[in-house]
């Protein structure tokens, strides 16, 4: 069902400093910060030849990554994102298999303007998983 690794997300306490490390020290192409109010984060995307790194920083009062950064004050890997062709079919199959789809169980619009859902870490080796629907 899952396709390519779309990105690995790293929660960071300082978005500018993190972007500078990837841009200046590691020599990667780095996007401008993009606020994503629906997800409660500001994102910077780091382009790699075969995937992306998504640097995420809390946005607003009730950001879902606030607690994660309290536990990981220097930042840390927050989730991995896999591509799927049909997110609703994926959700149905996962729910039928007893997996926990987070939120209201329906896709929201993610960082690329595409439908995404998050899956509970307890079902996936302790890793928060994001699925993103991409065009075939
Ligand atoms: Co993501």
mmCIF file of C-alpha atoms and ligand atoms in Angstrom:
data_model
loop_
_atom_site.group_PDB
_atom_site.id
_atom_site.type_symbol
_atom_site.label_atom_id
_atom_site.label_comp_id
_atom_site.label_asym_id
_atom_site.label_seq_id
_atom_site.Cartn_x
_atom_site.Cartn_y
_atom_site.Cartn_z
ATOM 1 C CA UNK A 1 0.000 0.000 0.000
ATOM 2 C CA UNK A 2 2.631 2.571 0.972
ATOM 3 C CA UNK A 3 4.804 4.139 -1.661
ATOM 4 C CA UNK A 4 7.812 6.421 -1.437
ATOM 5 C CA UNK A 5 9.104 8.028 1.722
ATOM 6 C CA UNK A 6 7.855 11.588 1.192
ATOM 7 C CA UNK A 7 9.631 13.195 4.139
ATOM 8 C CA UNK A 8 11.020 12.792 7.627
ATOM 9 C CA UNK A 9 9.798 15.533 9.970
ATOM 10 C CA UNK A 10 12.082 16.954 12.647
ATOM 11 C CA UNK A 11 10.606 19.171 15.360
ATOM 12 C CA UNK A 12 12.976 22.035 16.153
ATOM 13 C CA UNK A 13 13.064 24.705 18.874
ATOM 14 C CA UNK A 14 14.601 27.309 16.508
ATOM 15 C CA UNK A 15 13.462 27.165 12.894
ATOM 16 C CA UNK A 16 15.971 29.741 11.626
ATOM 17 C CA UNK A 17 18.906 27.957 13.247
ATOM 18 C CA UNK A 18 17.758 24.568 11.959
ATOM 19 C CA UNK A 19 17.268 25.899 8.418
ATOM 20 C CA UNK A 20 20.739 27.467 8.558
ATOM 21 C CA UNK A 21 22.330 24.136 9.538
ATOM 22 C CA UNK A 22 20.746 22.363 6.573
ATOM 23 C CA UNK A 23 21.380 25.248 4.143
ATOM 24 C CA UNK A 24 24.812 26.491 5.193
ATOM 25 C CA UNK A 25 26.473 23.505 6.859
ATOM 26 C CA UNK A 26 24.940 20.633 4.892
ATOM 27 C CA UNK A 27 24.534 22.568 1.618
ATOM 28 C CA UNK A 28 20.908 21.648 0.967
ATOM 29 C CA UNK A 29 18.214 23.672 -0.791
ATOM 30 C CA UNK A 30 15.890 24.989 1.917
ATOM 31 C CA UNK A 31 12.452 26.581 1.448
ATOM 32 C CA UNK A 32 11.186 29.737 3.103
ATOM 33 C CA UNK A 33 9.177 29.140 6.315
ATOM 34 C CA UNK A 34 5.517 28.402 5.586
ATOM 35 C CA UNK A 35 2.856 28.762 8.318
ATOM 36 C CA UNK A 36 0.380 25.889 8.405
ATOM 37 C CA UNK A 37 -2.320 26.980 10.863
ATOM 38 C CA UNK A 38 -4.493 23.887 10.265
ATOM 39 C CA UNK A 39 -1.633 21.656 11.460
ATOM 40 C CA UNK A 40 -0.394 24.041 14.191
ATOM 41 C CA UNK A 41 3.120 24.243 12.790
ATOM 42 C CA UNK A 42 5.409 26.381 10.666
ATOM 43 C CA UNK A 43 7.405 24.268 8.214
ATOM 44 C CA UNK A 44 10.654 24.589 6.317
ATOM 45 C CA UNK A 45 11.296 21.969 3.659
ATOM 46 C CA UNK A 46 14.784 20.711 2.936
ATOM 47 C CA UNK A 47 15.097 19.193 -0.531
ATOM 48 C CA UNK A 48 17.206 16.052 -0.811
ATOM 49 C CA UNK A 49 17.871 14.150 -4.045
ATOM 50 C CA UNK A 50 15.564 11.284 -3.016
ATOM 51 C CA UNK A 51 13.302 12.752 -0.332
ATOM 52 C CA UNK A 52 12.698 15.737 1.928
ATOM 53 C CA UNK A 53 13.256 16.767 5.505
ATOM 54 C CA UNK A 54 10.408 18.772 7.034
ATOM 55 C CA UNK A 55 11.581 21.056 9.836
ATOM 56 C CA UNK A 56 8.582 21.870 12.033
ATOM 57 C CA UNK A 57 8.144 24.470 14.741
ATOM 58 C CA UNK A 58 5.050 25.174 16.886
ATOM 59 C CA UNK A 59 2.534 27.703 15.552
ATOM 60 C CA UNK A 60 -0.273 29.044 17.739
ATOM 61 C CA UNK A 61 -1.362 28.178 21.263
ATOM 62 C CA UNK A 62 -2.315 24.521 20.950
ATOM 63 C CA UNK A 63 0.361 23.169 18.647
ATOM 64 C CA UNK A 64 0.491 19.357 18.565
ATOM 65 C CA UNK A 65 4.300 19.482 18.759
ATOM 66 C CA UNK A 66 4.533 21.703 21.851
ATOM 67 C CA UNK A 67 4.654 18.734 24.249
ATOM 68 C CA UNK A 68 7.085 16.875 21.997
ATOM 69 C CA UNK A 69 9.516 19.790 22.219
ATOM 70 C CA UNK A 70 9.090 19.945 25.990
ATOM 71 C CA UNK A 71 10.237 16.314 26.122
ATOM 72 C CA UNK A 72 12.904 16.894 23.438
ATOM 73 C CA UNK A 73 14.209 20.430 24.033
ATOM 74 C CA UNK A 74 16.931 20.157 21.377
ATOM 75 C CA UNK A 75 14.419 18.837 18.846
ATOM 76 C CA UNK A 76 14.012 15.359 17.433
ATOM 77 C CA UNK A 77 12.490 13.160 14.748
ATOM 78 C CA UNK A 78 8.727 13.650 15.013
ATOM 79 C CA UNK A 79 7.173 11.594 12.194
ATOM 80 C CA UNK A 80 7.780 9.889 8.886
ATOM 81 C CA UNK A 81 5.522 10.465 5.876
ATOM 82 C CA UNK A 82 4.750 7.783 3.315
ATOM 83 C CA UNK A 83 2.966 8.372 0.038
ATOM 84 C CA UNK A 84 -0.270 6.584 -0.834
ATOM 85 C CA UNK A 85 -2.334 6.689 -4.012
ATOM 86 C CA UNK A 86 -5.789 6.634 -2.379
ATOM 87 C CA UNK A 87 -5.891 7.969 1.156
ATOM 88 C CA UNK A 88 -9.523 7.060 1.814
ATOM 89 C CA UNK A 89 -8.927 3.461 0.778
ATOM 90 C CA UNK A 90 -5.829 3.437 2.991
ATOM 91 C CA UNK A 91 -7.814 4.755 5.977
ATOM 92 C CA UNK A 92 -10.532 2.128 5.458
ATOM 93 C CA UNK A 93 -8.004 -0.691 5.233
ATOM 94 C CA UNK A 94 -6.095 0.464 8.305
ATOM 95 C CA UNK A 95 -9.258 0.920 10.354
ATOM 96 C CA UNK A 96 -10.407 -2.572 9.319
ATOM 97 C CA UNK A 97 -7.023 -3.894 10.505
ATOM 98 C CA UNK A 98 -7.604 -2.296 13.908
ATOM 99 C CA UNK A 99 -5.127 0.571 13.472
ATOM 100 C CA UNK A 100 -5.809 3.942 15.084
ATOM 101 C CA UNK A 101 -6.187 6.856 12.691
ATOM 102 C CA UNK A 102 -5.686 10.085 14.667
ATOM 103 C CA UNK A 103 -8.001 13.106 14.735
ATOM 104 C CA UNK A 104 -11.496 12.582 13.385
ATOM 105 C CA UNK A 105 -10.225 9.836 11.097
ATOM 106 C CA UNK A 106 -10.662 11.946 8.001
ATOM 107 C CA UNK A 107 -7.920 13.521 5.870
ATOM 108 C CA UNK A 108 -6.890 17.133 6.410
ATOM 109 C CA UNK A 109 -4.801 19.290 4.097
ATOM 110 C CA UNK A 110 -1.087 18.945 4.780
ATOM 111 C CA UNK A 111 2.059 20.884 4.025
ATOM 112 C CA UNK A 112 1.913 20.293 0.264
ATOM 113 C CA UNK A 113 -1.766 21.155 -0.140
ATOM 114 C CA UNK A 114 -2.533 17.426 -0.368
ATOM 115 C CA UNK A 115 -4.717 15.224 1.872
ATOM 116 C CA UNK A 116 -2.917 13.732 4.878
ATOM 117 C CA UNK A 117 -3.739 11.635 7.946
ATOM 118 C CA UNK A 118 -1.679 10.644 10.957
ATOM 119 C CA UNK A 119 -1.539 7.124 12.430
ATOM 120 C CA UNK A 120 -0.984 6.342 16.099
ATOM 121 C CA UNK A 121 2.633 5.443 17.022
ATOM 122 C CA UNK A 122 1.474 2.483 19.137
ATOM 123 C CA UNK A 123 0.561 0.615 15.941
ATOM 124 C CA UNK A 124 3.761 1.454 14.018
ATOM 125 C CA UNK A 125 6.808 0.550 16.079
ATOM 126 C CA UNK A 126 6.558 3.677 18.220
ATOM 127 C CA UNK A 127 6.713 6.000 15.216
ATOM 128 C CA UNK A 128 4.099 8.610 14.337
ATOM 129 C CA UNK A 129 3.235 7.958 10.682
ATOM 130 C CA UNK A 130 1.774 10.468 8.234
ATOM 131 C CA UNK A 131 0.180 9.300 4.996
ATOM 132 C CA UNK A 132 -0.021 11.753 2.105
ATOM 133 C CA UNK A 133 -2.092 11.166 -1.005
ATOM 134 C CA UNK A 134 -0.115 11.855 -4.152
ATOM 135 C CA UNK A 135 -1.225 11.726 -7.751
ATOM 136 C CA UNK A 136 -0.579 8.396 -9.454
HETATM 137 CO CO1 LIG B 1 4.789 15.800 7.693
#
